[in-house]
mmCIF file of C-alpha atoms in Angstrom:
data_model
loop_
_atom_site.group_PDB
_atom_site.id
_atom_site.type_symbol
_atom_site.label_atom_id
_atom_site.label_comp_id
_atom_site.label_asym_id
_atom_site.label_seq_id
_atom_site.Cartn_x
_atom_site.Cartn_y
_atom_site.Cartn_z
ATOM 1 C CA UNK A 1 -3.909 96.979 18.501
ATOM 2 C CA UNK A 2 -6.050 98.705 21.527
ATOM 3 C CA UNK A 3 -8.664 97.051 23.326
ATOM 4 C CA UNK A 4 -11.652 99.415 23.257
ATOM 5 C CA UNK A 5 -14.775 98.442 25.994
ATOM 6 C CA UNK A 6 -17.714 99.878 25.077
ATOM 7 C CA UNK A 7 -16.618 100.291 21.718
ATOM 8 C CA UNK A 8 -20.145 100.505 20.130
ATOM 9 C CA UNK A 9 -21.739 103.628 20.781
ATOM 10 C CA UNK A 10 -20.773 106.806 23.222
ATOM 11 C CA UNK A 11 -17.816 107.663 23.858
ATOM 12 C CA UNK A 12 -16.308 104.089 23.338
ATOM 13 C CA UNK A 13 -17.402 104.439 19.642
ATOM 14 C CA UNK A 14 -15.734 107.897 19.568
ATOM 15 C CA UNK A 15 -12.693 106.783 21.005
ATOM 16 C CA UNK A 16 -12.926 103.540 18.534
ATOM 17 C CA UNK A 17 -12.980 105.695 16.015
ATOM 18 C CA UNK A 18 -10.745 108.008 16.333
ATOM 19 C CA UNK A 19 -8.345 105.544 17.327
ATOM 20 C CA UNK A 20 -9.050 103.997 13.497
ATOM 21 C CA UNK A 21 -8.146 107.491 11.848
ATOM 22 C CA UNK A 22 -5.156 107.241 13.298
ATOM 23 C CA UNK A 23 -3.869 104.474 11.902
ATOM 24 C CA UNK A 24 -4.649 101.839 14.908
ATOM 25 C CA UNK A 25 -5.812 98.019 14.817
ATOM 26 C CA UNK A 26 -8.978 98.637 17.029
ATOM 27 C CA UNK A 27 -10.534 95.641 18.894
ATOM 28 C CA UNK A 28 -14.163 96.855 20.603
ATOM 29 C CA UNK A 29 -15.359 94.591 23.271
ATOM 30 C CA UNK A 30 -19.630 95.333 23.587
ATOM 31 C CA UNK A 31 -22.688 93.798 24.543
ATOM 32 C CA UNK A 32 -24.490 94.856 21.445
ATOM 33 C CA UNK A 33 -23.973 94.710 16.927
ATOM 34 C CA UNK A 34 -23.409 97.535 15.460
ATOM 35 C CA UNK A 35 -22.122 98.906 12.254
ATOM 36 C CA UNK A 36 -18.539 100.087 13.107
ATOM 37 C CA UNK A 37 -15.493 99.929 11.128
ATOM 38 C CA UNK A 38 -13.444 97.906 13.443
ATOM 39 C CA UNK A 39 -13.580 94.506 14.544
ATOM 40 C CA UNK A 40 -15.685 94.150 17.731
ATOM 41 C CA UNK A 41 -16.812 91.481 19.710
ATOM 42 C CA UNK A 42 -19.775 91.081 21.445
ATOM 43 C CA UNK A 43 -19.292 89.575 25.014
ATOM 44 C CA UNK A 44 -20.573 91.273 28.388
ATOM 45 C CA UNK A 45 -17.781 93.045 30.415
ATOM 46 C CA UNK A 46 -19.275 91.444 33.618
ATOM 47 C CA UNK A 47 -18.435 87.836 32.420
ATOM 48 C CA UNK A 48 -15.094 87.156 33.775
ATOM 49 C CA UNK A 49 -14.751 83.599 31.995
ATOM 50 C CA UNK A 50 -15.847 85.091 28.284
ATOM 51 C CA UNK A 51 -13.475 87.849 29.128
ATOM 52 C CA UNK A 52 -10.252 85.908 30.333
ATOM 53 C CA UNK A 53 -11.098 83.271 27.099
ATOM 54 C CA UNK A 54 -10.872 86.397 24.674
ATOM 55 C CA UNK A 55 -7.294 87.490 26.383
ATOM 56 C CA UNK A 56 -6.245 83.922 26.053
ATOM 57 C CA UNK A 57 -7.663 83.935 22.247
ATOM 58 C CA UNK A 58 -5.183 87.271 21.498
ATOM 59 C CA UNK A 59 -2.470 85.875 23.667
ATOM 60 C CA UNK A 60 -2.200 82.962 21.824
ATOM 61 C CA UNK A 61 -2.724 84.674 18.327
ATOM 62 C CA UNK A 62 0.674 86.761 18.753
ATOM 63 C CA UNK A 63 -0.654 90.100 18.654
ATOM 64 C CA UNK A 64 0.410 92.818 20.622
ATOM 65 C CA UNK A 65 -1.778 94.952 22.677
ATOM 66 C CA UNK A 66 -0.642 98.362 23.446
ATOM 67 C CA UNK A 67 -3.751 99.729 25.596
ATOM 68 C CA UNK A 68 -6.852 98.950 26.846
ATOM 69 C CA UNK A 69 -9.332 101.600 27.243
ATOM 70 C CA UNK A 70 -12.588 100.655 29.618
ATOM 71 C CA UNK A 71 -15.583 102.833 28.942
ATOM 72 C CA UNK A 72 -18.448 99.832 29.402
ATOM 73 C CA UNK A 73 -20.851 101.082 31.378
ATOM 74 C CA UNK A 74 -24.476 102.020 32.607
ATOM 75 C CA UNK A 75 -25.870 104.624 34.896
ATOM 76 C CA UNK A 76 -29.074 104.558 36.734
ATOM 77 C CA UNK A 77 -30.608 108.372 38.115
ATOM 78 C CA UNK A 78 -32.479 106.877 41.589
ATOM 79 C CA UNK A 79 -32.202 108.587 45.026
ATOM 80 C CA UNK A 80 -30.574 106.088 47.013
ATOM 81 C CA UNK A 81 -33.813 104.696 49.377
ATOM 82 C CA UNK A 82 -35.427 103.929 46.119
ATOM 83 C CA UNK A 83 -33.223 102.336 44.167
ATOM 84 C CA UNK A 84 -34.491 98.859 42.820
ATOM 85 C CA UNK A 85 -31.668 95.914 43.805
ATOM 86 C CA UNK A 86 -31.369 94.521 41.089
ATOM 87 C CA UNK A 87 -29.986 98.134 39.491
ATOM 88 C CA UNK A 88 -27.800 98.801 42.443
ATOM 89 C CA UNK A 89 -26.390 95.100 41.330
ATOM 90 C CA UNK A 90 -25.978 95.542 37.934
ATOM 91 C CA UNK A 91 -24.628 99.825 38.156
ATOM 92 C CA UNK A 92 -21.588 97.536 40.091
ATOM 93 C CA UNK A 93 -21.113 94.428 38.222
ATOM 94 C CA UNK A 94 -21.133 96.706 34.836
ATOM 95 C CA UNK A 95 -19.451 99.601 36.214
ATOM 96 C CA UNK A 96 -17.102 98.436 39.250
ATOM 97 C CA UNK A 97 -16.600 94.540 38.323
ATOM 98 C CA UNK A 98 -16.389 94.563 34.374
ATOM 99 C CA UNK A 99 -13.687 97.447 34.779
ATOM 100 C CA UNK A 100 -12.307 95.630 37.048
ATOM 101 C CA UNK A 101 -12.289 92.177 35.125
ATOM 102 C CA UNK A 102 -10.690 93.697 32.098
ATOM 103 C CA UNK A 103 -7.863 95.047 34.115
ATOM 104 C CA UNK A 104 -7.183 91.634 35.636
ATOM 105 C CA UNK A 105 -8.061 89.764 32.445
ATOM 106 C CA UNK A 106 -6.022 92.233 29.628
ATOM 107 C CA UNK A 107 -2.990 93.731 31.695
ATOM 108 C CA UNK A 108 -1.257 90.423 31.319
ATOM 109 C CA UNK A 109 -1.092 91.061 27.469
ATOM 110 C CA UNK A 110 0.707 94.871 28.533
ATOM 111 C CA UNK A 111 3.101 92.364 30.399
ATOM 112 C CA UNK A 112 3.795 90.398 27.835
ATOM 113 C CA UNK A 113 4.129 93.463 25.495
ATOM 114 C CA UNK A 114 6.539 95.384 27.916
ATOM 115 C CA UNK A 115 4.308 97.719 29.275
ATOM 116 C CA UNK A 116 1.526 99.833 28.216
ATOM 117 C CA UNK A 117 -1.518 102.251 29.076
ATOM 118 C CA UNK A 118 -4.865 101.411 30.440
ATOM 119 C CA UNK A 119 -7.929 104.201 30.628
ATOM 120 C CA UNK A 120 -10.277 103.146 33.119
ATOM 121 C CA UNK A 121 -13.312 105.591 32.964
ATOM 122 C CA UNK A 122 -15.442 107.572 36.009
ATOM 123 C CA UNK A 123 -17.283 110.386 36.030
ATOM 124 C CA UNK A 124 -17.187 113.797 37.707
ATOM 125 C CA UNK A 125 -20.446 112.614 39.909
ATOM 126 C CA UNK A 126 -18.018 110.565 42.081
ATOM 127 C CA UNK A 127 -16.224 113.939 43.755
ATOM 128 C CA UNK A 128 -19.534 115.911 43.482
ATOM 129 C CA UNK A 129 -21.638 113.351 45.548
ATOM 130 C CA UNK A 130 -24.476 114.327 43.517
ATOM 131 C CA UNK A 131 -27.636 113.901 44.836
ATOM 132 C CA UNK A 132 -30.096 111.080 42.370
ATOM 133 C CA UNK A 133 -26.398 108.841 41.449
ATOM 134 C CA UNK A 134 -25.635 107.746 44.964
ATOM 135 C CA UNK A 135 -25.127 104.351 43.647
ATOM 136 C CA UNK A 136 -23.656 104.786 40.074
ATOM 137 C CA UNK A 137 -21.141 107.238 41.480
ATOM 138 C CA UNK A 138 -20.250 105.180 44.431
ATOM 139 C CA UNK A 139 -19.272 101.943 41.639
ATOM 140 C CA UNK A 140 -17.150 104.955 39.662
ATOM 141 C CA UNK A 141 -15.709 105.975 42.925
ATOM 142 C CA UNK A 142 -14.398 102.375 43.541
ATOM 143 C CA UNK A 143 -13.077 102.307 39.777
ATOM 144 C CA UNK A 144 -11.160 105.406 40.991
ATOM 145 C CA UNK A 145 -9.795 103.604 43.972
ATOM 146 C CA UNK A 146 -8.906 100.482 41.909
ATOM 147 C CA UNK A 147 -6.872 102.398 38.903
ATOM 148 C CA UNK A 148 -4.708 103.963 41.519
ATOM 149 C CA UNK A 149 -4.117 100.934 43.311
ATOM 150 C CA UNK A 150 -3.403 98.609 40.127
ATOM 151 C CA UNK A 151 -1.511 101.679 39.208
ATOM 152 C CA UNK A 152 1.097 100.832 41.828
ATOM 153 C CA UNK A 153 1.060 96.955 41.604
ATOM 154 C CA UNK A 154 1.683 97.445 37.353
ATOM 155 C CA UNK A 155 3.706 100.079 37.918
ATOM 156 C CA UNK A 156 6.786 97.500 37.666
ATOM 157 C CA UNK A 157 5.961 96.241 34.583
ATOM 158 C CA UNK A 158 5.445 99.549 32.751
ATOM 159 C CA UNK A 159 1.926 100.017 32.851
ATOM 160 C CA UNK A 160 0.275 103.202 33.334
ATOM 161 C CA UNK A 161 -3.210 102.838 34.614
ATOM 162 C CA UNK A 162 -5.273 106.523 35.022
ATOM 163 C CA UNK A 163 -8.969 107.205 34.919
ATOM 164 C CA UNK A 164 -10.986 109.679 32.720
ATOM 165 C CA UNK A 165 -13.856 111.458 34.667
ATOM 166 C CA UNK A 166 -15.782 113.500 32.123
ATOM 167 C CA UNK A 167 -18.676 115.464 33.135
ATOM 168 C CA UNK A 168 -22.241 115.354 31.479
ATOM 169 C CA UNK A 169 -21.317 114.439 28.235
ATOM 170 C CA UNK A 170 -23.887 114.448 24.893
ATOM 171 C CA UNK A 171 -24.437 110.196 25.319
ATOM 172 C CA UNK A 172 -27.211 108.009 26.181
ATOM 173 C CA UNK A 173 -26.168 107.593 29.771
ATOM 174 C CA UNK A 174 -27.389 111.396 30.433
ATOM 175 C CA UNK A 175 -30.923 110.413 29.433
ATOM 176 C CA UNK A 176 -32.934 111.208 32.131
ATOM 177 C CA UNK A 177 -30.655 113.432 33.043
ATOM 178 C CA UNK A 178 -32.507 117.758 33.001
ATOM 179 C CA UNK A 179 -30.820 120.604 31.410
ATOM 180 C CA UNK A 180 -31.507 122.436 34.800
ATOM 181 C CA UNK A 181 -29.620 119.368 36.176
ATOM 182 C CA UNK A 182 -26.580 119.779 33.264
ATOM 183 C CA UNK A 183 -26.325 123.289 34.226
ATOM 184 C CA UNK A 184 -25.457 122.619 37.732
ATOM 185 C CA UNK A 185 -23.141 119.925 37.170
ATOM 186 C CA UNK A 186 -21.378 122.177 34.609
ATOM 187 C CA UNK A 187 -21.139 125.155 37.174
ATOM 188 C CA UNK A 188 -19.098 122.292 39.094
ATOM 189 C CA UNK A 189 -16.652 122.529 36.550
ATOM 190 C CA UNK A 190 -13.670 124.673 36.678
ATOM 191 C CA UNK A 191 -13.961 125.538 33.241
ATOM 192 C CA UNK A 192 -17.634 125.943 33.198
ATOM 193 C CA UNK A 193 -18.661 124.993 29.634
ATOM 194 C CA UNK A 194 -20.470 121.459 28.354
ATOM 195 C CA UNK A 195 -17.537 119.388 26.904
ATOM 196 C CA UNK A 196 -17.584 117.376 23.608
ATOM 197 C CA UNK A 197 -17.178 113.636 23.156
ATOM 198 C CA UNK A 198 -14.613 114.461 21.261
ATOM 199 C CA UNK A 199 -13.261 116.798 24.260
ATOM 200 C CA UNK A 200 -12.535 113.004 26.217
ATOM 201 C CA UNK A 201 -11.392 111.462 22.642
ATOM 202 C CA UNK A 202 -8.403 113.782 22.832
ATOM 203 C CA UNK A 203 -7.630 113.514 26.870
ATOM 204 C CA UNK A 204 -7.546 109.473 25.713
ATOM 205 C CA UNK A 205 -5.274 110.558 22.846
ATOM 206 C CA UNK A 206 -2.742 112.287 25.100
ATOM 207 C CA UNK A 207 -2.670 109.685 27.638
ATOM 208 C CA UNK A 208 -1.797 106.957 25.061
ATOM 209 C CA UNK A 209 0.825 109.043 23.584
ATOM 210 C CA UNK A 210 4.304 108.670 24.699
ATOM 211 C CA UNK A 211 4.736 112.174 25.942
ATOM 212 C CA UNK A 212 2.188 110.977 29.236
ATOM 213 C CA UNK A 213 4.759 108.852 29.997
ATOM 214 C CA UNK A 214 5.291 110.165 33.348
ATOM 215 C CA UNK A 215 1.727 109.498 34.709
ATOM 216 C CA UNK A 216 -0.104 107.284 36.542
ATOM 217 C CA UNK A 217 -2.673 106.413 39.147
ATOM 218 C CA UNK A 218 -4.652 109.582 38.286
ATOM 219 C CA UNK A 219 -7.994 111.016 37.790
ATOM 220 C CA UNK A 220 -8.527 113.455 34.954
ATOM 221 C CA UNK A 221 -11.361 115.579 35.693
ATOM 222 C CA UNK A 222 -12.778 117.288 31.913
ATOM 223 C CA UNK A 223 -12.874 120.638 32.378
ATOM 224 C CA UNK A 224 -11.995 120.226 36.158
ATOM 225 C CA UNK A 225 -13.530 120.049 39.402
ATOM 226 C CA UNK A 226 -14.416 122.709 41.577
ATOM 227 C CA UNK B 1 6.235 69.129 36.090
ATOM 228 C CA UNK B 2 7.430 69.415 39.403
ATOM 229 C CA UNK B 3 11.112 69.882 37.744
ATOM 230 C CA UNK B 4 10.144 71.959 35.000
ATOM 231 C CA UNK B 5 8.213 74.761 37.384
ATOM 232 C CA UNK B 6 11.549 74.021 39.437
ATOM 233 C CA UNK B 7 13.655 75.099 36.854
ATOM 234 C CA UNK B 8 11.160 77.910 35.968
ATOM 235 C CA UNK B 9 11.252 79.433 39.347
ATOM 236 C CA UNK B 10 15.263 79.208 39.767
ATOM 237 C CA UNK B 11 16.079 81.145 36.216
ATOM 238 C CA UNK B 12 13.582 83.680 37.249
ATOM 239 C CA UNK B 13 14.644 83.494 41.164
ATOM 240 C CA UNK B 14 17.769 86.341 41.650
ATOM 241 C CA UNK B 15 18.920 84.414 45.117
ATOM 242 C CA UNK B 16 20.176 81.348 44.145
ATOM 243 C CA UNK B 17 21.967 80.757 46.888
ATOM 244 C CA UNK B 18 19.122 78.575 49.006
ATOM 245 C CA UNK B 19 18.398 75.690 47.646
ATOM 246 C CA UNK B 20 14.508 75.089 46.536
ATOM 247 C CA UNK B 21 12.320 72.365 47.709
ATOM 248 C CA UNK B 22 8.794 71.447 47.493
ATOM 249 C CA UNK B 23 8.090 73.412 50.981
ATOM 250 C CA UNK B 24 10.024 76.792 49.047
ATOM 251 C CA UNK B 25 8.371 79.472 49.658
ATOM 252 C CA UNK B 26 6.145 81.984 46.684
ATOM 253 C CA UNK B 27 4.674 84.596 49.094
ATOM 254 C CA UNK B 28 5.438 85.405 52.796
ATOM 255 C CA UNK B 29 8.150 87.167 54.395
ATOM 256 C CA UNK B 30 10.575 85.080 53.890
ATOM 257 C CA UNK B 31 9.150 84.154 49.865
ATOM 258 C CA UNK B 32 12.346 84.175 47.151
ATOM 259 C CA UNK B 33 10.084 86.305 44.652
ATOM 260 C CA UNK B 34 8.520 89.325 44.829
ATOM 261 C CA UNK B 35 5.431 90.757 43.406
ATOM 262 C CA UNK B 36 7.072 91.198 40.006
ATOM 263 C CA UNK B 37 8.607 87.820 39.715
ATOM 264 C CA UNK B 38 5.481 86.381 41.103
ATOM 265 C CA UNK B 39 3.824 87.550 38.208
ATOM 266 C CA UNK B 40 6.579 86.687 34.939
ATOM 267 C CA UNK B 41 5.525 83.122 37.154
ATOM 268 C CA UNK B 42 2.284 83.063 36.133
ATOM 269 C CA UNK B 43 3.008 83.968 32.517
ATOM 270 C CA UNK B 44 5.608 81.562 32.236
ATOM 271 C CA UNK B 45 2.996 79.180 33.668
ATOM 272 C CA UNK B 46 0.213 80.527 31.103
ATOM 273 C CA UNK B 47 3.113 79.524 28.409
ATOM 274 C CA UNK B 48 3.700 75.627 29.765
ATOM 275 C CA UNK B 49 -0.059 75.640 29.833
ATOM 276 C CA UNK B 50 -0.814 76.517 26.602
ATOM 277 C CA UNK B 51 2.038 74.495 24.982
ATOM 278 C CA UNK B 52 0.323 71.726 26.881
ATOM 279 C CA UNK B 53 -2.665 72.161 25.635
ATOM 280 C CA UNK B 54 -4.363 73.892 28.358
ATOM 281 C CA UNK B 55 -5.275 77.373 29.963
ATOM 282 C CA UNK B 56 -3.573 78.478 33.658
ATOM 283 C CA UNK B 57 -6.058 80.038 35.849
ATOM 284 C CA UNK B 58 -3.450 81.453 38.526
ATOM 285 C CA UNK B 59 -6.316 83.670 40.028
ATOM 286 C CA UNK B 60 -7.354 82.139 43.075
ATOM 287 C CA UNK B 61 -9.719 83.267 45.700
ATOM 288 C CA UNK B 62 -7.545 83.533 48.201
ATOM 289 C CA UNK B 63 -4.171 84.021 45.986
ATOM 290 C CA UNK B 64 -1.911 86.085 48.812
ATOM 291 C CA UNK B 65 -3.138 83.766 51.924
ATOM 292 C CA UNK B 66 -0.061 82.208 53.418
ATOM 293 C CA UNK B 67 -2.454 78.742 54.145
ATOM 294 C CA UNK B 68 -4.573 78.796 51.137
ATOM 295 C CA UNK B 69 -3.376 79.930 48.530
ATOM 296 C CA UNK B 70 -1.197 77.806 45.520
ATOM 297 C CA UNK B 71 1.611 80.253 45.685
ATOM 298 C CA UNK B 72 2.262 79.448 49.206
ATOM 299 C CA UNK B 73 5.096 77.220 48.257
ATOM 300 C CA UNK B 74 6.372 75.224 45.399
ATOM 301 C CA UNK B 75 4.308 71.901 46.056
ATOM 302 C CA UNK B 76 1.365 73.747 46.270
ATOM 303 C CA UNK B 77 2.125 75.654 43.006
ATOM 304 C CA UNK B 78 2.483 72.600 41.420
ATOM 305 C CA UNK B 79 0.079 70.549 42.558
ATOM 306 C CA UNK B 80 -3.078 73.447 41.375
ATOM 307 C CA UNK B 81 -1.392 72.857 38.295
ATOM 308 C CA UNK B 82 -1.079 69.121 37.383
ATOM 309 C CA UNK B 83 -4.545 69.261 38.927
ATOM 310 C CA UNK B 84 -5.723 72.493 35.899
ATOM 311 C CA UNK B 85 -3.870 70.211 33.456
ATOM 312 C CA UNK B 86 -5.605 67.081 34.601
ATOM 313 C CA UNK B 87 -9.126 68.456 34.912
ATOM 314 C CA UNK B 88 -8.704 70.029 31.317
ATOM 315 C CA UNK B 89 -8.330 66.280 29.987
#
């Protein structure tokens, strides 16, 4: 079984559908109900107790978890001086703590299984220090840093932890980002083209494959970054 | 519960030359379990909790603190386990 947070839409949904096509059992986690072809649990990744309860339920069911993919995230574009404090709190809670809670609660399931893969999601904004994305980018930079340390702590358990940092992929998170801004970000990529959700899903496929067994503690930029 | 947890720790530790006692440290420079074995201990205690119909929560505000962690020695770990068991009833 593979767990995917943020599975109700965007990249999380695309990943879940691809896994389903491959014949994997997917358990999606999301705050909102959508019509998916895989089982979904409605819960908020900022609720550690709810995440831990789900982990306990899976453990007691005896199901084997092979991977955890943490896609759940929110974006908000504000100049740092104008950021609403509540928005800042939400960004930290969902993007950073949501990833931390999911990793902490679900990683023991991988350890029990003799190993597995964790994929967390960052953004190109964390590397580019884009104006108007200071808090969003900082939460994702925190995810990258956390993932690198977590990769070390889990290395002895044969659990690999990596980050994927996409550029501007057309999802709801891009709302409010102008074409001009998108073009500027794309130009900062080594491969200066706007990639699609499928390209990100391909990278997930790669990291889940046993051929990626040497890859851990790394941040993969879709299209590269200058 | 002390004997049960002692058995689990004894089975996990690699160096069995020193006898275990309630003051035996589980963290710090003179710990008897490395970080890998400490996580395995947590998983075993989670299993033991399930046998006793409660979910053992090993998260702690100061898990690696020599003075406040439930893992500072065997006695404190047993006390925390028994406390969680008692609170679950």
